[in-house]
mmCIF file of C-alpha atoms in Angstrom:
data_model
loop_
_atom_site.group_PDB
_atom_site.id
_atom_site.type_symbol
_atom_site.label_atom_id
_atom_site.label_comp_id
_atom_site.label_asym_id
_atom_site.label_seq_id
_atom_site.Cartn_x
_atom_site.Cartn_y
_atom_site.Cartn_z
ATOM 1 C CA UNK A 77 3.577 -10.303 23.311
ATOM 2 C CA UNK A 78 4.346 -13.621 21.623
ATOM 3 C CA UNK A 79 2.771 -13.238 18.198
ATOM 4 C CA UNK A 80 3.509 -16.835 17.271
ATOM 5 C CA UNK A 81 0.974 -18.198 19.790
ATOM 6 C CA UNK A 82 -1.963 -16.398 18.162
ATOM 7 C CA UNK A 83 -4.066 -17.879 15.351
ATOM 8 C CA UNK A 84 -3.128 -16.727 11.825
ATOM 9 C CA UNK A 85 -6.274 -14.583 11.509
ATOM 10 C CA UNK A 86 -5.341 -12.694 14.704
ATOM 11 C CA UNK A 87 -1.765 -12.219 13.512
ATOM 12 C CA UNK A 88 -3.090 -10.757 10.263
ATOM 13 C CA UNK A 89 -5.324 -8.340 12.158
ATOM 14 C CA UNK A 90 -2.350 -7.161 14.214
ATOM 15 C CA UNK A 91 -0.115 -6.718 11.158
ATOM 16 C CA UNK A 92 -2.860 -4.916 9.225
ATOM 17 C CA UNK A 93 -3.056 -2.298 11.965
ATOM 18 C CA UNK A 94 0.684 -1.600 12.081
ATOM 19 C CA UNK A 95 2.423 1.102 10.052
ATOM 20 C CA UNK A 96 4.791 -0.187 7.387
ATOM 21 C CA UNK A 97 7.724 1.305 9.312
ATOM 22 C CA UNK A 98 6.607 -0.769 12.338
ATOM 23 C CA UNK A 99 6.337 -3.912 10.221
ATOM 24 C CA UNK A 100 9.823 -3.239 8.868
ATOM 25 C CA UNK A 101 11.273 -2.909 12.367
ATOM 26 C CA UNK A 102 9.414 -6.002 13.550
ATOM 27 C CA UNK A 103 10.758 -8.000 10.615
ATOM 28 C CA UNK A 104 14.303 -7.589 11.967
ATOM 29 C CA UNK A 105 13.420 -9.773 14.970
ATOM 30 C CA UNK A 106 13.919 -13.095 13.177
ATOM 31 C CA UNK A 107 13.756 -14.811 9.779
ATOM 32 C CA UNK A 108 10.484 -16.483 10.799
ATOM 33 C CA UNK A 109 8.957 -13.137 11.753
ATOM 34 C CA UNK A 110 10.014 -11.604 8.442
ATOM 35 C CA UNK A 111 8.526 -14.566 6.551
ATOM 36 C CA UNK A 112 5.289 -14.300 8.533
ATOM 37 C CA UNK A 113 4.929 -10.570 7.814
ATOM 38 C CA UNK A 114 5.661 -11.017 4.101
ATOM 39 C CA UNK A 115 3.052 -13.760 3.711
ATOM 40 C CA UNK A 116 0.470 -11.777 5.674
ATOM 41 C CA UNK A 117 1.042 -8.450 3.883
ATOM 42 C CA UNK A 118 1.455 -9.646 0.292
ATOM 43 C CA UNK A 119 -1.351 -7.508 -1.161
ATOM 44 C CA UNK A 120 -0.304 -4.471 0.901
ATOM 45 C CA UNK A 121 3.299 -4.684 -0.303
ATOM 46 C CA UNK A 122 2.143 -5.140 -3.913
ATOM 47 C CA UNK A 123 0.456 -1.728 -3.676
ATOM 48 C CA UNK A 124 3.866 -0.092 -3.052
ATOM 49 C CA UNK A 125 5.146 1.095 -6.425
ATOM 50 C CA UNK A 126 8.089 3.220 -5.228
ATOM 51 C CA UNK A 127 10.413 3.587 -2.268
ATOM 52 C CA UNK A 128 12.601 6.681 -2.236
ATOM 53 C CA UNK A 129 15.835 7.499 -0.426
ATOM 54 C CA UNK A 130 15.829 11.284 -0.159
ATOM 55 C CA UNK A 131 19.000 13.206 0.693
ATOM 56 C CA UNK A 132 18.160 16.321 -1.300
ATOM 57 C CA UNK A 133 16.914 18.696 1.397
ATOM 58 C CA UNK A 134 19.845 18.832 3.751
ATOM 59 C CA UNK A 135 18.131 16.464 6.178
ATOM 60 C CA UNK A 136 19.370 13.021 7.160
ATOM 61 C CA UNK A 137 18.711 10.507 4.382
ATOM 62 C CA UNK A 138 15.045 9.717 4.730
ATOM 63 C CA UNK A 139 13.413 6.657 3.213
ATOM 64 C CA UNK A 140 9.719 6.975 2.419
ATOM 65 C CA UNK A 141 6.974 5.792 0.105
ATOM 66 C CA UNK A 142 6.156 8.782 -2.136
ATOM 67 C CA UNK A 143 2.666 10.228 -1.651
ATOM 68 C CA UNK A 144 1.759 7.502 0.853
ATOM 69 C CA UNK A 145 3.841 8.079 3.985
ATOM 70 C CA UNK A 146 4.396 11.676 5.024
ATOM 71 C CA UNK A 147 7.921 13.002 4.497
ATOM 72 C CA UNK A 148 8.109 13.874 8.214
ATOM 73 C CA UNK A 149 7.204 10.295 9.141
ATOM 74 C CA UNK A 150 9.304 8.068 6.873
ATOM 75 C CA UNK A 151 10.046 4.363 6.877
ATOM 76 C CA UNK A 152 13.594 4.921 8.062
ATOM 77 C CA UNK A 153 16.408 7.453 8.441
ATOM 78 C CA UNK A 154 20.167 7.258 8.022
ATOM 79 C CA UNK A 155 22.165 9.507 10.368
ATOM 80 C CA UNK A 156 25.836 10.068 11.059
ATOM 81 C CA UNK A 157 26.780 9.152 14.604
ATOM 82 C CA UNK A 158 27.952 12.062 16.784
ATOM 83 C CA UNK A 159 31.284 11.935 18.588
ATOM 84 C CA UNK A 160 29.715 12.127 22.044
ATOM 85 C CA UNK A 161 27.241 9.267 21.482
ATOM 86 C CA UNK A 162 28.170 5.975 23.165
ATOM 87 C CA UNK A 163 27.367 2.384 22.246
ATOM 88 C CA UNK A 164 24.845 2.250 25.099
ATOM 89 C CA UNK A 165 22.571 4.642 23.200
ATOM 90 C CA UNK A 166 22.025 2.184 20.325
ATOM 91 C CA UNK A 167 20.739 -1.319 19.796
ATOM 92 C CA UNK A 168 22.420 -3.483 17.209
ATOM 93 C CA UNK A 169 20.825 -5.618 14.529
ATOM 94 C CA UNK A 170 22.413 -7.767 11.849
ATOM 95 C CA UNK A 171 21.066 -6.756 8.440
ATOM 96 C CA UNK A 172 22.216 -8.443 5.204
ATOM 97 C CA UNK A 173 25.268 -9.758 7.050
ATOM 98 C CA UNK A 174 26.263 -6.349 8.453
ATOM 99 C CA UNK A 175 25.843 -5.224 12.059
ATOM 100 C CA UNK A 176 24.129 -1.816 12.151
ATOM 101 C CA UNK A 177 23.469 0.591 15.013
ATOM 102 C CA UNK A 178 19.804 1.563 15.479
ATOM 103 C CA UNK A 179 17.753 4.013 17.471
ATOM 104 C CA UNK A 180 14.035 4.756 17.380
ATOM 105 C CA UNK A 181 12.942 8.252 16.440
ATOM 106 C CA UNK A 182 12.103 10.101 19.655
ATOM 107 C CA UNK A 183 8.638 11.119 18.415
ATOM 108 C CA UNK A 184 7.445 8.817 15.620
ATOM 109 C CA UNK A 185 9.296 5.621 16.616
ATOM 110 C CA UNK A 186 10.462 4.704 13.131
ATOM 111 C CA UNK A 187 13.944 3.126 12.915
ATOM 112 C CA UNK A 188 17.056 5.259 12.483
ATOM 113 C CA UNK A 189 20.323 3.714 11.266
ATOM 114 C CA UNK A 190 23.528 5.363 12.503
ATOM 115 C CA UNK A 191 26.892 5.124 10.769
ATOM 116 C CA UNK A 192 30.236 6.168 12.248
ATOM 117 C CA UNK A 193 31.455 8.440 9.451
ATOM 118 C CA UNK A 194 30.416 9.535 6.011
ATOM 119 C CA UNK A 195 32.510 6.839 4.336
ATOM 120 C CA UNK A 196 30.401 4.180 6.105
ATOM 121 C CA UNK A 197 27.147 5.675 4.866
ATOM 122 C CA UNK A 198 26.930 3.781 1.587
ATOM 123 C CA UNK A 199 27.814 0.525 3.313
ATOM 124 C CA UNK A 200 24.822 0.981 5.640
ATOM 125 C CA UNK A 201 22.561 1.938 2.722
ATOM 126 C CA UNK A 202 23.734 -1.123 0.789
ATOM 127 C CA UNK A 203 22.857 -3.474 3.664
ATOM 128 C CA UNK A 204 19.388 -1.959 4.074
ATOM 129 C CA UNK A 205 18.785 -1.868 0.323
ATOM 130 C CA UNK A 206 19.436 -5.594 -0.098
ATOM 131 C CA UNK A 207 17.102 -6.198 2.840
ATOM 132 C CA UNK A 208 14.412 -4.096 1.119
ATOM 133 C CA UNK A 209 14.798 -6.126 -2.083
ATOM 134 C CA UNK A 210 14.094 -9.304 -0.122
ATOM 135 C CA UNK A 211 11.367 -7.796 2.075
ATOM 136 C CA UNK A 212 9.380 -5.561 -0.321
ATOM 137 C CA UNK A 213 10.447 -7.305 -3.538
ATOM 138 C CA UNK A 214 12.112 -6.548 -6.854
ATOM 139 C CA UNK A 215 8.947 -5.179 -8.476
ATOM 140 C CA UNK A 216 9.138 -2.011 -6.347
ATOM 141 C CA UNK A 217 10.965 0.902 -7.989
ATOM 142 C CA UNK A 218 13.731 2.176 -5.701
ATOM 143 C CA UNK A 219 14.806 5.805 -6.160
ATOM 144 C CA UNK A 220 17.726 7.747 -4.712
ATOM 145 C CA UNK A 221 17.375 11.550 -4.697
ATOM 146 C CA UNK A 222 20.456 13.693 -4.081
ATOM 147 C CA UNK A 223 22.809 16.357 -5.419
ATOM 148 C CA UNK A 224 25.171 15.059 -8.081
ATOM 149 C CA UNK A 225 28.191 16.521 -6.248
ATOM 150 C CA UNK A 226 27.722 14.036 -3.399
ATOM 151 C CA UNK A 227 28.765 10.383 -3.387
ATOM 152 C CA UNK A 228 25.734 8.433 -4.535
ATOM 153 C CA UNK A 229 25.370 4.655 -4.203
ATOM 154 C CA UNK A 230 25.182 2.387 -7.259
ATOM 155 C CA UNK A 231 23.081 -0.626 -6.292
ATOM 156 C CA UNK A 232 20.790 -3.106 -8.097
ATOM 157 C CA UNK A 233 17.313 -1.771 -8.864
ATOM 158 C CA UNK A 234 18.260 1.684 -7.529
ATOM 159 C CA UNK A 235 17.550 4.555 -9.936
ATOM 160 C CA UNK A 236 19.251 7.928 -9.442
ATOM 161 C CA UNK A 237 17.293 11.194 -9.339
ATOM 162 C CA UNK A 238 19.880 13.965 -9.239
ATOM 163 C CA UNK A 239 19.887 17.717 -8.863
ATOM 164 C CA UNK A 240 22.651 19.509 -10.734
ATOM 165 C CA UNK A 241 23.834 22.601 -8.897
ATOM 166 C CA UNK A 242 26.980 24.471 -7.926
ATOM 167 C CA UNK A 243 26.096 26.118 -4.644
ATOM 168 C CA UNK A 244 23.085 27.322 -2.707
ATOM 169 C CA UNK A 245 21.844 30.874 -3.130
ATOM 170 C CA UNK A 246 20.893 32.678 0.049
ATOM 171 C CA UNK A 247 17.797 34.480 -1.198
ATOM 172 C CA UNK A 248 16.001 31.300 -2.350
ATOM 173 C CA UNK A 249 16.445 28.383 0.090
ATOM 174 C CA UNK A 250 16.975 24.924 -1.392
ATOM 175 C CA UNK A 251 17.208 26.375 -4.897
ATOM 176 C CA UNK A 252 20.409 25.434 -6.764
ATOM 177 C CA UNK A 253 22.594 28.030 -8.409
ATOM 178 C CA UNK A 254 22.465 27.863 -12.188
ATOM 179 C CA UNK A 255 24.923 25.724 -14.147
ATOM 180 C CA UNK A 256 27.120 27.825 -16.437
ATOM 181 C CA UNK A 257 29.583 25.198 -17.665
ATOM 182 C CA UNK A 258 28.129 21.907 -18.875
ATOM 183 C CA UNK A 259 31.431 20.164 -19.691
ATOM 184 C CA UNK A 260 31.789 18.821 -16.145
ATOM 185 C CA UNK A 261 28.161 17.681 -16.183
ATOM 186 C CA UNK A 262 28.624 16.046 -19.577
ATOM 187 C CA UNK A 263 31.593 14.031 -18.267
ATOM 188 C CA UNK A 264 29.661 12.998 -15.156
ATOM 189 C CA UNK A 265 26.680 11.798 -17.186
ATOM 190 C CA UNK A 266 28.904 9.885 -19.605
ATOM 191 C CA UNK A 267 30.369 7.817 -16.748
ATOM 192 C CA UNK A 268 27.042 7.243 -14.958
ATOM 193 C CA UNK A 269 24.050 5.020 -15.676
ATOM 194 C CA UNK A 270 21.101 6.742 -17.337
ATOM 195 C CA UNK A 271 19.349 8.810 -14.669
ATOM 196 C CA UNK A 272 15.713 8.458 -13.677
ATOM 197 C CA UNK A 273 15.141 12.152 -12.965
ATOM 198 C CA UNK A 274 17.149 15.323 -13.549
ATOM 199 C CA UNK A 275 16.619 18.762 -12.020
ATOM 200 C CA UNK A 276 18.836 21.480 -13.482
ATOM 201 C CA UNK A 277 19.041 25.271 -13.660
ATOM 202 C CA UNK A 278 20.963 25.957 -16.869
ATOM 203 C CA UNK A 279 22.351 29.443 -17.462
ATOM 204 C CA UNK A 280 24.322 29.046 -20.663
ATOM 205 C CA UNK A 281 23.395 29.129 -24.366
ATOM 206 C CA UNK A 282 25.407 25.920 -24.754
ATOM 207 C CA UNK A 283 23.444 22.666 -24.794
ATOM 208 C CA UNK A 284 24.324 18.991 -24.387
ATOM 209 C CA UNK A 285 25.446 16.927 -27.354
ATOM 210 C CA UNK A 286 22.614 15.020 -29.114
ATOM 211 C CA UNK A 287 24.049 11.666 -27.957
ATOM 212 C CA UNK A 288 24.304 12.802 -24.309
ATOM 213 C CA UNK A 289 22.701 10.672 -21.599
ATOM 214 C CA UNK A 290 21.089 13.898 -20.418
ATOM 215 C CA UNK A 291 18.335 13.445 -23.011
ATOM 216 C CA UNK A 292 17.803 9.794 -22.032
ATOM 217 C CA UNK A 293 16.562 10.582 -18.501
ATOM 218 C CA UNK A 294 12.979 9.484 -17.962
ATOM 219 C CA UNK A 295 11.936 12.883 -16.615
ATOM 220 C CA UNK A 296 13.613 16.297 -16.555
ATOM 221 C CA UNK A 297 12.864 19.591 -14.817
ATOM 222 C CA UNK A 298 14.914 22.259 -16.563
ATOM 223 C CA UNK A 299 15.180 25.980 -15.893
ATOM 224 C CA UNK A 300 16.546 27.667 -19.015
ATOM 225 C CA UNK A 301 17.739 31.250 -19.078
ATOM 226 C CA UNK A 302 18.632 31.115 -22.776
ATOM 227 C CA UNK A 303 16.606 29.728 -25.638
ATOM 228 C CA UNK A 304 17.780 26.119 -25.572
ATOM 229 C CA UNK A 305 14.217 24.893 -26.123
ATOM 230 C CA UNK A 306 14.783 23.755 -29.739
ATOM 231 C CA UNK A 307 17.738 21.482 -28.889
ATOM 232 C CA UNK A 308 15.965 20.034 -25.853
ATOM 233 C CA UNK A 309 12.723 19.221 -27.663
ATOM 234 C CA UNK A 310 14.602 17.819 -30.657
ATOM 235 C CA UNK A 311 16.709 15.356 -28.644
ATOM 236 C CA UNK A 312 14.769 14.519 -25.462
ATOM 237 C CA UNK A 313 13.977 10.781 -25.419
ATOM 238 C CA UNK A 314 12.218 10.548 -22.061
ATOM 239 C CA UNK A 315 8.592 10.520 -20.968
ATOM 240 C CA UNK A 316 7.936 13.719 -19.007
ATOM 241 C CA UNK A 317 9.475 17.190 -18.993
ATOM 242 C CA UNK A 318 8.855 20.457 -17.169
ATOM 243 C CA UNK A 319 10.609 23.487 -18.675
ATOM 244 C CA UNK A 320 10.876 27.004 -17.297
ATOM 245 C CA UNK A 321 11.867 29.322 -20.146
ATOM 246 C CA UNK A 322 12.772 32.994 -19.993
ATOM 247 C CA UNK A 323 12.888 33.234 -23.752
ATOM 248 C CA UNK A 324 11.406 31.164 -26.547
ATOM 249 C CA UNK A 325 10.168 31.281 -30.108
ATOM 250 C CA UNK A 326 6.799 30.067 -31.352
ATOM 251 C CA UNK A 327 8.588 28.380 -34.266
ATOM 252 C CA UNK A 328 10.351 26.077 -31.779
ATOM 253 C CA UNK A 329 7.061 24.578 -30.609
ATOM 254 C CA UNK A 330 5.677 24.389 -34.130
ATOM 255 C CA UNK A 331 8.760 22.366 -35.121
ATOM 256 C CA UNK A 332 8.303 20.104 -32.085
ATOM 257 C CA UNK A 333 4.626 19.512 -32.857
ATOM 258 C CA UNK A 334 5.281 18.784 -36.521
ATOM 259 C CA UNK A 335 7.998 16.268 -35.614
ATOM 260 C CA UNK A 336 5.691 14.586 -33.085
ATOM 261 C CA UNK A 337 2.728 14.454 -35.491
ATOM 262 C CA UNK A 338 4.888 12.914 -38.214
ATOM 263 C CA UNK A 339 6.296 10.324 -35.796
ATOM 264 C CA UNK A 340 9.867 11.565 -36.287
ATOM 265 C CA UNK A 341 10.534 12.736 -32.724
ATOM 266 C CA UNK A 342 9.554 12.514 -29.038
ATOM 267 C CA UNK A 343 8.155 9.017 -29.499
ATOM 268 C CA UNK A 344 8.122 8.257 -25.757
ATOM 269 C CA UNK A 345 6.816 11.669 -24.695
ATOM 270 C CA UNK A 346 3.809 11.441 -22.378
ATOM 271 C CA UNK A 347 3.682 14.900 -20.852
ATOM 272 C CA UNK A 348 5.270 18.274 -21.578
ATOM 273 C CA UNK A 349 4.779 21.376 -19.442
ATOM 274 C CA UNK A 350 6.476 24.574 -20.626
ATOM 275 C CA UNK A 351 6.206 27.615 -18.381
ATOM 276 C CA UNK A 352 6.936 30.614 -20.584
ATOM 277 C CA UNK A 353 8.009 33.139 -17.996
ATOM 278 C CA UNK A 354 8.581 36.203 -20.168
ATOM 279 C CA UNK A 355 6.184 35.713 -23.097
ATOM 280 C CA UNK A 356 2.522 36.288 -23.800
ATOM 281 C CA UNK A 357 0.866 33.609 -25.921
ATOM 282 C CA UNK A 358 -1.754 34.615 -28.465
ATOM 283 C CA UNK A 359 -3.804 31.478 -28.059
ATOM 284 C CA UNK A 360 -5.850 31.249 -31.268
ATOM 285 C CA UNK A 361 -2.951 32.325 -33.474
ATOM 286 C CA UNK A 362 -0.671 29.825 -31.775
ATOM 287 C CA UNK A 363 -3.085 26.880 -31.934
ATOM 288 C CA UNK A 364 -3.906 27.585 -35.565
ATOM 289 C CA UNK A 365 -0.193 27.535 -36.358
ATOM 290 C CA UNK A 366 0.047 24.107 -34.681
ATOM 291 C CA UNK A 367 -2.726 22.748 -36.884
ATOM 292 C CA UNK A 368 -4.836 21.392 -34.031
ATOM 293 C CA UNK A 369 -8.209 19.674 -34.288
ATOM 294 C CA UNK A 370 -11.024 20.871 -32.060
ATOM 295 C CA UNK A 371 -13.789 19.306 -29.989
ATOM 296 C CA UNK A 372 -17.208 20.917 -30.376
ATOM 297 C CA UNK A 373 -18.012 23.657 -27.833
ATOM 298 C CA UNK A 374 -21.183 21.819 -26.783
ATOM 299 C CA UNK A 375 -19.180 18.817 -25.574
ATOM 300 C CA UNK A 376 -16.947 18.214 -22.567
ATOM 301 C CA UNK A 377 -13.399 17.019 -23.298
ATOM 302 C CA UNK A 378 -11.754 14.289 -21.186
ATOM 303 C CA UNK A 379 -9.120 15.169 -18.572
ATOM 304 C CA UNK A 380 -5.526 14.126 -19.236
ATOM 305 C CA UNK A 381 -3.435 13.386 -16.159
ATOM 306 C CA UNK A 382 -0.659 10.895 -15.372
ATOM 307 C CA UNK A 383 1.343 9.725 -12.349
ATOM 308 C CA UNK A 384 4.083 12.322 -12.063
ATOM 309 C CA UNK A 385 7.651 11.147 -12.673
ATOM 310 C CA UNK A 386 9.342 14.387 -11.589
ATOM 311 C CA UNK A 387 9.215 15.132 -7.862
ATOM 312 C CA UNK A 388 8.264 18.796 -7.840
ATOM 313 C CA UNK A 389 5.042 20.555 -6.927
ATOM 314 C CA UNK A 390 2.134 19.067 -5.019
ATOM 315 C CA UNK A 391 0.367 15.757 -5.470
ATOM 316 C CA UNK A 392 1.234 12.538 -7.261
ATOM 317 C CA UNK A 393 -0.175 13.481 -10.689
ATOM 318 C CA UNK A 394 0.651 15.856 -13.520
ATOM 319 C CA UNK A 395 -1.315 19.071 -14.025
ATOM 320 C CA UNK A 396 -4.749 18.077 -15.421
ATOM 321 C CA UNK A 397 -5.175 19.045 -19.079
ATOM 322 C CA UNK A 398 -8.784 19.762 -20.058
ATOM 323 C CA UNK A 399 -8.690 20.993 -23.626
ATOM 324 C CA UNK A 400 -10.816 21.024 -26.757
ATOM 325 C CA UNK A 401 -7.667 21.215 -28.891
ATOM 326 C CA UNK A 402 -5.801 18.069 -29.874
ATOM 327 C CA UNK A 403 -3.397 16.701 -32.495
ATOM 328 C CA UNK A 404 -3.044 13.233 -33.997
ATOM 329 C CA UNK A 405 0.172 11.332 -34.729
ATOM 330 C CA UNK A 406 0.209 10.035 -38.281
ATOM 331 C CA UNK A 407 2.155 6.820 -37.659
ATOM 332 C CA UNK A 408 -0.174 5.250 -35.057
ATOM 333 C CA UNK A 409 -3.194 7.609 -34.853
ATOM 334 C CA UNK A 410 -2.366 8.455 -31.212
ATOM 335 C CA UNK A 411 -3.895 11.637 -29.763
ATOM 336 C CA UNK A 412 -2.286 14.400 -27.692
ATOM 337 C CA UNK A 413 -4.218 17.136 -25.920
ATOM 338 C CA UNK A 414 -2.821 20.651 -26.359
ATOM 339 C CA UNK A 415 -3.651 23.390 -23.861
ATOM 340 C CA UNK A 416 -2.601 26.969 -23.208
ATOM 341 C CA UNK A 417 -3.239 28.495 -19.791
ATOM 342 C CA UNK A 418 -1.893 31.981 -19.109
ATOM 343 C CA UNK A 419 1.709 31.897 -20.272
ATOM 344 C CA UNK A 420 2.057 28.097 -20.012
ATOM 345 C CA UNK A 421 1.883 25.381 -22.667
ATOM 346 C CA UNK A 422 0.691 21.859 -21.830
ATOM 347 C CA UNK A 423 0.966 18.764 -24.018
ATOM 348 C CA UNK A 424 -0.415 15.395 -22.890
ATOM 349 C CA UNK A 425 -0.272 12.206 -24.966
ATOM 350 C CA UNK A 426 -3.104 9.695 -24.682
ATOM 351 C CA UNK A 427 -2.573 5.971 -25.046
ATOM 352 C CA UNK A 428 -5.579 5.976 -27.373
ATOM 353 C CA UNK A 429 -6.356 6.341 -31.048
ATOM 354 C CA UNK A 430 -8.431 9.286 -32.263
ATOM 355 C CA UNK A 431 -11.517 7.070 -32.449
ATOM 356 C CA UNK A 432 -11.025 5.830 -28.877
ATOM 357 C CA UNK A 433 -10.291 9.368 -27.679
ATOM 358 C CA UNK A 434 -13.464 10.831 -29.184
ATOM 359 C CA UNK A 435 -15.546 8.135 -27.461
ATOM 360 C CA UNK A 436 -14.497 9.706 -24.124
ATOM 361 C CA UNK A 437 -15.929 13.090 -25.152
ATOM 362 C CA UNK A 438 -19.291 13.653 -23.457
#
């Protein structure tokens, strides 16, 4: 089919009915074809907020659009070439000045890039990444998810989302073994750019230094087997956090709430989810100690939810907080909903003043 002979409206109809992975593959045909696809699919590409390279599950590196394309049907894969595979089994395309070996997935027909050995992997990723920047644009957020022990690429507009582990445990697949010595991690973080996401199972009473880049990550999922909650809440500078705690103290959360209400700490915090594994929470006593305000029982509170920054659990959004209890920050009159469900504590900050927040109550 010669697409160039069709009127523009017909070309658009064809492109609109292709998967993004098919458009990507088609764009490799020529510069004119790439230009035609980009001009036709401008609004569609603008709707893409993130593209993620995922090498965290032991699969080949899979590139997908989070919560849009299914993980089993990604945009692209990177695979290491097997010794017995011959050149005849691949077709070659020049991408960002580098010749790459391609195959189509046997079932879903998305492109697969093959590299000769592990040392060539990042070179292939680099070529594709620069192509993505030109094709999808610089406004898309590009994420790379992997284990920190592996060699991760450092490329423009590519944010790292790393899992900190030592080795896999056999009784819980894909779950990292807990970190017991943070010195090595501290050194790694010091020499790396600030991470986008961190997943860590921490089994030590020792905590990172206040100036550590650990606390600067935008989102953190942290499993804590000792009570390191106070240090974490005191120094975390990011936007979203999910904590699993085996031990805690109610005074730790009271301190956190008082610092937030006074404007002294957690200024960027949008969402906090603390799963208190081993503790029962006496709800009224706890909320009274936090000094919360309450919405009348006859009214329905608004639902707090945000696009999720940490990639764990189901769905693109944070757990919905529907609570009659809220607190107000003194410095800017911002509101945060406070909710207790079972043995979990939820804290969601609204981008609204108390007056604006109460207008949403029905």
